[in-house]
Amino acid sequence: ESDWRASRFNRASQAWETMAMPAGLPWPATVTLLDLPEGPVLLAGVESVLAGARYNLPERAWEPVSTNGIPVLEWAGAKWAELTNGWLVLGRSGGEVQLWRYQTSPPTWQRLAAAGFSLNWGSVLQTVWTGAEWYWLEAQGGVWRGTRYVVASNQWVDLPAMNAPLAHAATQCLWTEKELILVNVAVASTGNTVYSARFDPLNNRSICQFIMSEKKIRTTINID
């Protein structure tokens, strides 16, 4: 029996509803939940085995997701991005980084370019999905270095090293629909400072950086 439990908040009744977990998935597993337009999809991976189920809201029941032609990846460490009709997944197989796209209708796997993905693989990797590009950042030499996968051209593009923002363990990443924002929250390990940086993908540059503390505020404008 699985240790996982599922619940759904019903906005109409303003109450929580218990949901049965889908049958036939490998347990225990690394679980990923994707919020696709056609309904939430639960993916359960154990080593190189992956199984999935989609929750049918009108029927209130789980339906199997076909994984025909599934790649052999180390699913426990895989990274995911949601698409309108499926998902992107980046994972390792035999030490090699592989990028795949899964189309839900009809169910099809397609291997995409992983050439150009030069960052180290690890839990410290920060990821941000914009709907058209996939950003990956990691701390290197005290700054955040990164690359982005551009879906339209099927290629990886390194982020510029000039004006790269400072790297802290507490940094959070988000996408504003126009810019990539990195924010470091105020924690003791960073000298009680708040740090943020904005990246403009249209011009491929860092726009500005802000460093704030309890006693002063300093703004640095970076022109590159």
PDB file of C-alpha atoms in Angstrom:
ATOM      1  CA  GLU A   1       0.000   0.000   0.000  1.00  0.00           C
ATOM      2  CA  SER A   2       1.229   3.516  -0.832  1.00  0.00           C
ATOM      3  CA  ASP A   3       2.112   6.101   1.790  1.00  0.00           C
ATOM      4  CA  TRP A   4       0.837   8.776  -0.599  1.00  0.00           C
ATOM      5  CA  ARG A   5      -2.596  10.297  -0.103  1.00  0.00           C
ATOM      6  CA  ALA A   6      -4.562  12.602  -2.378  1.00  0.00           C
ATOM      7  CA  SER A   7      -7.120  15.317  -1.704  1.00  0.00           C
ATOM      8  CA  ARG A   8      -8.962  17.821  -3.875  1.00  0.00           C
ATOM      9  CA  PHE A   9     -10.362  21.175  -2.824  1.00  0.00           C
ATOM     10  CA  ASN A  10     -13.842  21.658  -4.258  1.00  0.00           C
ATOM     11  CA  ARG A  11     -14.292  25.389  -4.887  1.00  0.00           C
ATOM     12  CA  ALA A  12     -18.059  25.033  -5.309  1.00  0.00           C
ATOM     13  CA  SER A  13     -18.592  23.432  -1.904  1.00  0.00           C
ATOM     14  CA  GLN A  14     -15.526  25.063  -0.289  1.00  0.00           C
ATOM     15  CA  ALA A  15     -14.542  21.681   1.122  1.00  0.00           C
ATOM     16  CA  TRP A  16     -11.785  19.107   0.773  1.00  0.00           C
ATOM     17  CA  GLU A  17     -12.586  15.790  -0.909  1.00  0.00           C
ATOM     18  CA  THR A  18     -10.558  12.626  -0.462  1.00  0.00           C
ATOM     19  CA  MET A  19      -9.316  11.153  -3.733  1.00  0.00           C
ATOM     20  CA  ALA A  20      -8.318   7.531  -4.209  1.00  0.00           C
ATOM     21  CA  MET A  21      -4.798   7.055  -5.538  1.00  0.00           C
ATOM     22  CA  PRO A  22      -4.549   5.500  -9.011  1.00  0.00           C
ATOM     23  CA  ALA A  23      -4.027   1.766  -9.109  1.00  0.00           C
ATOM     24  CA  GLY A  24      -1.108   0.117 -10.861  1.00  0.00           C
ATOM     25  CA  LEU A  25       1.517   2.802 -10.244  1.00  0.00           C
ATOM     26  CA  PRO A  26       4.908   1.762  -8.819  1.00  0.00           C
ATOM     27  CA  TRP A  27       5.117   2.446  -5.067  1.00  0.00           C
ATOM     28  CA  PRO A  28       7.107   3.788  -3.336  1.00  0.00           C
ATOM     29  CA  ALA A  29       8.038   6.254  -6.041  1.00  0.00           C
ATOM     30  CA  THR A  30       9.250   9.723  -6.906  1.00  0.00           C
ATOM     31  CA  VAL A  31       6.001  11.515  -7.629  1.00  0.00           C
ATOM     32  CA  THR A  32       5.523  14.478  -9.982  1.00  0.00           C
ATOM     33  CA  LEU A  33       2.212  16.279 -10.411  1.00  0.00           C
ATOM     34  CA  LEU A  34       1.654  18.214 -13.657  1.00  0.00           C
ATOM     35  CA  ASP A  35      -1.258  20.621 -13.994  1.00  0.00           C
ATOM     36  CA  LEU A  36      -2.130  20.208 -17.674  1.00  0.00           C
ATOM     37  CA  PRO A  37      -5.088  21.924 -19.384  1.00  0.00           C
ATOM     38  CA  GLU A  38      -6.858  18.580 -19.802  1.00  0.00           C
ATOM     39  CA  GLY A  39      -6.513  17.781 -16.112  1.00  0.00           C
ATOM     40  CA  PRO A  40      -3.853  17.001 -13.499  1.00  0.00           C
ATOM     41  CA  VAL A  41      -1.414  14.212 -14.353  1.00  0.00           C
ATOM     42  CA  LEU A  42       0.365  12.158 -11.697  1.00  0.00           C
ATOM     43  CA  LEU A  43       3.681  10.578 -12.722  1.00  0.00           C
ATOM     44  CA  ALA A  44       5.358   7.962 -10.542  1.00  0.00           C
ATOM     45  CA  GLY A  45       8.929   6.952 -11.265  1.00  0.00           C
ATOM     46  CA  VAL A  46      11.126   4.261  -9.709  1.00  0.00           C
ATOM     47  CA  GLU A  47      14.650   4.055 -11.170  1.00  0.00           C
ATOM     48  CA  SER A  48      14.014   3.654 -14.928  1.00  0.00           C
ATOM     49  CA  VAL A  49      10.316   2.744 -14.607  1.00  0.00           C
ATOM     50  CA  LEU A  50       7.685   5.444 -15.133  1.00  0.00           C
ATOM     51  CA  ALA A  51       3.918   5.185 -14.924  1.00  0.00           C
ATOM     52  CA  GLY A  52       1.271   7.864 -15.110  1.00  0.00           C
ATOM     53  CA  ALA A  53      -2.386   8.627 -14.556  1.00  0.00           C
ATOM     54  CA  ARG A  54      -4.643  11.590 -15.402  1.00  0.00           C
ATOM     55  CA  TYR A  55      -7.430  12.696 -13.103  1.00  0.00           C
ATOM     56  CA  ASN A  56     -10.764  13.013 -14.906  1.00  0.00           C
ATOM     57  CA  LEU A  57     -12.563  15.813 -13.050  1.00  0.00           C
ATOM     58  CA  PRO A  58     -16.107  15.109 -14.331  1.00  0.00           C
ATOM     59  CA  GLU A  59     -15.779  11.377 -13.571  1.00  0.00           C
ATOM     60  CA  ARG A  60     -13.696  11.932 -10.426  1.00  0.00           C
ATOM     61  CA  ALA A  61     -11.508   9.011 -11.391  1.00  0.00           C
ATOM     62  CA  TRP A  62      -7.948   8.327 -12.520  1.00  0.00           C
ATOM     63  CA  GLU A  63      -7.266   7.211 -16.086  1.00  0.00           C
ATOM     64  CA  PRO A  64      -3.992   5.587 -17.205  1.00  0.00           C
ATOM     65  CA  VAL A  65      -1.583   7.700 -19.235  1.00  0.00           C
ATOM     66  CA  SER A  66       0.050   5.743 -22.041  1.00  0.00           C
ATOM     67  CA  THR A  67       3.838   5.658 -21.776  1.00  0.00           C
ATOM     68  CA  ASN A  68       4.415   3.859 -25.063  1.00  0.00           C
ATOM     69  CA  GLY A  69       8.018   4.270 -26.239  1.00  0.00           C
ATOM     70  CA  ILE A  70       9.132   5.608 -22.868  1.00  0.00           C
ATOM     71  CA  PRO A  71      12.860   6.476 -22.627  1.00  0.00           C
ATOM     72  CA  VAL A  72      15.012   4.747 -20.019  1.00  0.00           C
ATOM     73  CA  LEU A  73      15.897   7.605 -17.676  1.00  0.00           C
ATOM     74  CA  GLU A  74      16.784   7.887 -13.999  1.00  0.00           C
ATOM     75  CA  TRP A  75      13.328   9.157 -13.108  1.00  0.00           C
ATOM     76  CA  ALA A  76      14.097   9.926  -9.475  1.00  0.00           C
ATOM     77  CA  GLY A  77      16.215  12.923 -10.526  1.00  0.00           C
ATOM     78  CA  ALA A  78      14.272  13.983 -13.607  1.00  0.00           C
ATOM     79  CA  LYS A  79      13.202  17.622 -14.112  1.00  0.00           C
ATOM     80  CA  TRP A  80       9.815  18.452 -15.641  1.00  0.00           C
ATOM     81  CA  ALA A  81       8.039  21.260 -17.498  1.00  0.00           C
ATOM     82  CA  GLU A  82       4.351  21.341 -18.396  1.00  0.00           C
ATOM     83  CA  LEU A  83       3.186  21.803 -21.977  1.00  0.00           C
ATOM     84  CA  THR A  84      -0.256  22.356 -23.450  1.00  0.00           C
ATOM     85  CA  ASN A  85      -0.264  18.834 -24.846  1.00  0.00           C
ATOM     86  CA  GLY A  86       2.197  16.896 -22.717  1.00  0.00           C
ATOM     87  CA  TRP A  87       5.469  17.729 -21.009  1.00  0.00           C
ATOM     88  CA  LEU A  88       9.233  18.141 -21.318  1.00  0.00           C
ATOM     89  CA  VAL A  89      11.538  16.032 -19.185  1.00  0.00           C
ATOM     90  CA  LEU A  90      15.295  16.281 -18.689  1.00  0.00           C
ATOM     91  CA  GLY A  91      17.048  13.328 -17.087  1.00  0.00           C
ATOM     92  CA  ARG A  92      20.117  11.158 -17.085  1.00  0.00           C
ATOM     93  CA  SER A  93      20.665   7.788 -18.687  1.00  0.00           C
ATOM     94  CA  GLY A  94      24.027   6.101 -18.159  1.00  0.00           C
ATOM     95  CA  GLY A  95      25.570   9.424 -17.154  1.00  0.00           C
ATOM     96  CA  GLU A  96      24.302  11.208 -20.274  1.00  0.00           C
ATOM     97  CA  VAL A  97      21.825  14.078 -20.019  1.00  0.00           C
ATOM     98  CA  GLN A  98      18.825  13.586 -22.293  1.00  0.00           C
ATOM     99  CA  LEU A  99      15.910  15.883 -23.117  1.00  0.00           C
ATOM    100  CA  TRP A 100      12.571  14.390 -24.180  1.00  0.00           C
ATOM    101  CA  ARG A 101       9.147  15.698 -25.100  1.00  0.00           C
ATOM    102  CA  TYR A 102       6.011  13.682 -24.449  1.00  0.00           C
ATOM    103  CA  GLN A 103       2.866  14.406 -26.437  1.00  0.00           C
ATOM    104  CA  THR A 104      -0.307  13.152 -24.768  1.00  0.00           C
ATOM    105  CA  SER A 105      -2.547  13.084 -27.857  1.00  0.00           C
ATOM    106  CA  PRO A 106      -1.562  10.982 -29.657  1.00  0.00           C
ATOM    107  CA  PRO A 107       0.887   9.547 -27.080  1.00  0.00           C
ATOM    108  CA  THR A 108       4.372   9.986 -28.542  1.00  0.00           C
ATOM    109  CA  TRP A 109       7.908  10.412 -27.162  1.00  0.00           C
ATOM    110  CA  GLN A 110      10.426  12.548 -29.067  1.00  0.00           C
ATOM    111  CA  ARG A 111      14.065  13.045 -28.122  1.00  0.00           C
ATOM    112  CA  LEU A 112      15.200  16.667 -28.309  1.00  0.00           C
ATOM    113  CA  ALA A 113      18.599  18.335 -28.292  1.00  0.00           C
ATOM    114  CA  ALA A 114      20.619  18.111 -25.103  1.00  0.00           C
ATOM    115  CA  ALA A 115      23.790  19.464 -26.720  1.00  0.00           C
ATOM    116  CA  GLY A 116      24.680  22.780 -25.106  1.00  0.00           C
ATOM    117  CA  PHE A 117      23.437  21.828 -21.649  1.00  0.00           C
ATOM    118  CA  SER A 118      26.707  22.453 -19.823  1.00  0.00           C
ATOM    119  CA  LEU A 119      25.637  22.833 -16.200  1.00  0.00           C
ATOM    120  CA  ASN A 120      26.369  20.288 -13.519  1.00  0.00           C
ATOM    121  CA  TRP A 121      23.524  17.977 -12.568  1.00  0.00           C
ATOM    122  CA  GLY A 122      22.394  18.182  -8.980  1.00  0.00           C
ATOM    123  CA  SER A 123      19.729  19.141  -6.486  1.00  0.00           C
ATOM    124  CA  VAL A 124      20.994  22.733  -6.325  1.00  0.00           C
ATOM    125  CA  LEU A 125      19.877  23.356  -9.902  1.00  0.00           C
ATOM    126  CA  GLN A 126      17.202  26.062 -10.173  1.00  0.00           C
ATOM    127  CA  THR A 127      14.653  25.691 -12.975  1.00  0.00           C
ATOM    128  CA  VAL A 128      12.077  28.117 -14.387  1.00  0.00           C
ATOM    129  CA  TRP A 129       9.635  27.319 -17.213  1.00  0.00           C
ATOM    130  CA  THR A 130       8.311  30.366 -19.118  1.00  0.00           C
ATOM    131  CA  GLY A 131       6.009  28.588 -21.544  1.00  0.00           C
ATOM    132  CA  ALA A 132       8.465  29.000 -24.400  1.00  0.00           C
ATOM    133  CA  GLU A 133      11.872  28.633 -22.733  1.00  0.00           C
ATOM    134  CA  TRP A 134      13.290  26.554 -19.907  1.00  0.00           C
ATOM    135  CA  TYR A 135      15.847  28.265 -17.655  1.00  0.00           C
ATOM    136  CA  TRP A 136      18.450  26.331 -15.656  1.00  0.00           C
ATOM    137  CA  LEU A 137      20.713  28.042 -13.144  1.00  0.00           C
ATOM    138  CA  GLU A 138      23.371  26.880 -10.714  1.00  0.00           C
ATOM    139  CA  ALA A 139      25.855  28.552  -8.375  1.00  0.00           C
ATOM    140  CA  GLN A 140      29.322  28.728  -9.925  1.00  0.00           C
ATOM    141  CA  GLY A 141      32.156  30.773  -8.426  1.00  0.00           C
ATOM    142  CA  GLY A 142      29.871  32.862  -6.256  1.00  0.00           C
ATOM    143  CA  VAL A 143      27.466  33.843  -9.057  1.00  0.00           C
ATOM    144  CA  TRP A 144      24.498  32.280 -10.809  1.00  0.00           C
ATOM    145  CA  ARG A 145      25.395  30.825 -14.187  1.00  0.00           C
ATOM    146  CA  GLY A 146      22.734  29.412 -16.425  1.00  0.00           C
ATOM    147  CA  THR A 147      21.452  28.209 -19.745  1.00  0.00           C
ATOM    148  CA  ARG A 148      18.020  28.207 -21.359  1.00  0.00           C
ATOM    149  CA  TYR A 149      16.332  25.761 -23.686  1.00  0.00           C
ATOM    150  CA  VAL A 150      14.443  27.456 -26.515  1.00  0.00           C
ATOM    151  CA  VAL A 151      11.608  25.217 -27.681  1.00  0.00           C
ATOM    152  CA  ALA A 152      11.131  26.907 -31.078  1.00  0.00           C
ATOM    153  CA  SER A 153      14.739  26.345 -32.156  1.00  0.00           C
ATOM    154  CA  ASN A 154      15.332  23.143 -30.129  1.00  0.00           C
ATOM    155  CA  GLN A 155      18.635  24.395 -28.717  1.00  0.00           C
ATOM    156  CA  TRP A 156      20.318  25.456 -25.486  1.00  0.00           C
ATOM    157  CA  VAL A 157      21.645  29.010 -25.137  1.00  0.00           C
ATOM    158  CA  ASP A 158      23.993  30.032 -22.308  1.00  0.00           C
ATOM    159  CA  LEU A 159      23.042  33.051 -20.232  1.00  0.00           C
ATOM    160  CA  PRO A 160      25.646  35.856 -20.357  1.00  0.00           C
ATOM    161  CA  ALA A 161      28.407  35.761 -17.755  1.00  0.00           C
ATOM    162  CA  MET A 162      28.641  39.567 -17.608  1.00  0.00           C
ATOM    163  CA  ASN A 163      26.732  41.025 -14.646  1.00  0.00           C
ATOM    164  CA  ALA A 164      25.733  37.549 -13.476  1.00  0.00           C
ATOM    165  CA  PRO A 165      23.847  37.890 -10.163  1.00  0.00           C
ATOM    166  CA  LEU A 166      25.379  36.850  -6.864  1.00  0.00           C
ATOM    167  CA  ALA A 167      24.671  33.293  -5.792  1.00  0.00           C
ATOM    168  CA  HIS A 168      23.113  32.407  -2.458  1.00  0.00           C
ATOM    169  CA  ALA A 169      21.533  29.182  -1.261  1.00  0.00           C
ATOM    170  CA  ALA A 170      18.307  31.016  -0.423  1.00  0.00           C
ATOM    171  CA  THR A 171      17.808  32.430  -3.913  1.00  0.00           C
ATOM    172  CA  GLN A 172      14.353  31.988  -5.433  1.00  0.00           C
ATOM    173  CA  CYS A 173      13.595  32.192  -9.158  1.00  0.00           C
ATOM    174  CA  LEU A 174      10.397  33.297 -10.871  1.00  0.00           C
ATOM    175  CA  TRP A 175       9.113  34.379 -14.280  1.00  0.00           C
ATOM    176  CA  THR A 176       7.061  37.585 -14.667  1.00  0.00           C
ATOM    177  CA  GLU A 177       5.922  36.941 -18.273  1.00  0.00           C
ATOM    178  CA  LYS A 178       8.632  39.386 -19.372  1.00  0.00           C
ATOM    179  CA  GLU A 179      11.703  38.886 -17.205  1.00  0.00           C
ATOM    180  CA  LEU A 180      13.460  36.308 -15.071  1.00  0.00           C
ATOM    181  CA  ILE A 181      13.732  37.489 -11.455  1.00  0.00           C
ATOM    182  CA  LEU A 182      16.192  36.071  -8.913  1.00  0.00           C
ATOM    183  CA  VAL A 183      15.564  37.053  -5.300  1.00  0.00           C
ATOM    184  CA  ASN A 184      17.678  36.182  -2.288  1.00  0.00           C
ATOM    185  CA  VAL A 185      15.698  36.410   0.942  1.00  0.00           C
ATOM    186  CA  ALA A 186      17.178  37.920   4.102  1.00  0.00           C
ATOM    187  CA  VAL A 187      18.978  35.181   6.006  1.00  0.00           C
ATOM    188  CA  ALA A 188      21.895  35.248   8.409  1.00  0.00           C
ATOM    189  CA  SER A 189      24.233  33.440   6.012  1.00  0.00           C
ATOM    190  CA  THR A 190      24.011  36.366   3.548  1.00  0.00           C
ATOM    191  CA  GLY A 191      24.704  39.088   6.072  1.00  0.00           C
ATOM    192  CA  ASN A 192      21.045  39.925   6.513  1.00  0.00           C
ATOM    193  CA  THR A 193      20.787  41.348   3.004  1.00  0.00           C
ATOM    194  CA  VAL A 194      18.196  41.007   0.300  1.00  0.00           C
ATOM    195  CA  TYR A 195      19.511  40.626  -3.211  1.00  0.00           C
ATOM    196  CA  SER A 196      17.648  40.595  -6.491  1.00  0.00           C
ATOM    197  CA  ALA A 197      18.511  40.627 -10.171  1.00  0.00           C
ATOM    198  CA  ARG A 198      16.449  40.884 -13.355  1.00  0.00           C
ATOM    199  CA  PHE A 199      17.275  39.187 -16.638  1.00  0.00           C
ATOM    200  CA  ASP A 200      15.769  40.400 -19.909  1.00  0.00           C
ATOM    201  CA  PRO A 201      15.736  37.503 -22.426  1.00  0.00           C
ATOM    202  CA  LEU A 202      14.815  39.796 -25.330  1.00  0.00           C
ATOM    203  CA  ASN A 203      18.090  41.715 -24.982  1.00  0.00           C
ATOM    204  CA  ASN A 204      19.985  38.784 -23.401  1.00  0.00           C
ATOM    205  CA  ARG A 205      21.341  40.859 -20.518  1.00  0.00           C
ATOM    206  CA  SER A 206      20.997  41.597 -16.823  1.00  0.00           C
ATOM    207  CA  ILE A 207      19.121  44.863 -16.470  1.00  0.00           C
ATOM    208  CA  CYS A 208      19.832  45.895 -12.895  1.00  0.00           C
ATOM    209  CA  GLN A 209      20.722  44.636  -9.467  1.00  0.00           C
ATOM    210  CA  PHE A 210      19.486  45.740  -6.066  1.00  0.00           C
ATOM    211  CA  ILE A 211      21.231  45.175  -2.753  1.00  0.00           C
ATOM    212  CA  MET A 212      19.315  46.114   0.396  1.00  0.00           C
ATOM    213  CA  SER A 213      20.047  45.845   4.098  1.00  0.00           C
ATOM    214  CA  GLU A 214      18.496  47.169   7.274  1.00  0.00           C
ATOM    215  CA  LYS A 215      20.581  50.381   7.161  1.00  0.00           C
ATOM    216  CA  LYS A 216      20.973  51.236   3.486  1.00  0.00           C
ATOM    217  CA  ILE A 217      19.672  50.689   0.003  1.00  0.00           C
ATOM    218  CA  ARG A 218      22.027  50.711  -2.950  1.00  0.00           C
ATOM    219  CA  THR A 219      21.001  50.449  -6.590  1.00  0.00           C
ATOM    220  CA  THR A 220      23.463  49.411  -9.283  1.00  0.00           C
ATOM    221  CA  ILE A 221      22.601  49.894 -12.934  1.00  0.00           C
ATOM    222  CA  ASN A 222      24.460  47.524 -15.223  1.00  0.00           C
ATOM    223  CA  ILE A 223      25.013  48.529 -18.843  1.00  0.00           C
ATOM    224  CA  ASP A 224      26.496  45.807 -21.006  1.00  0.00           C
TER     225      ASP A 224
END
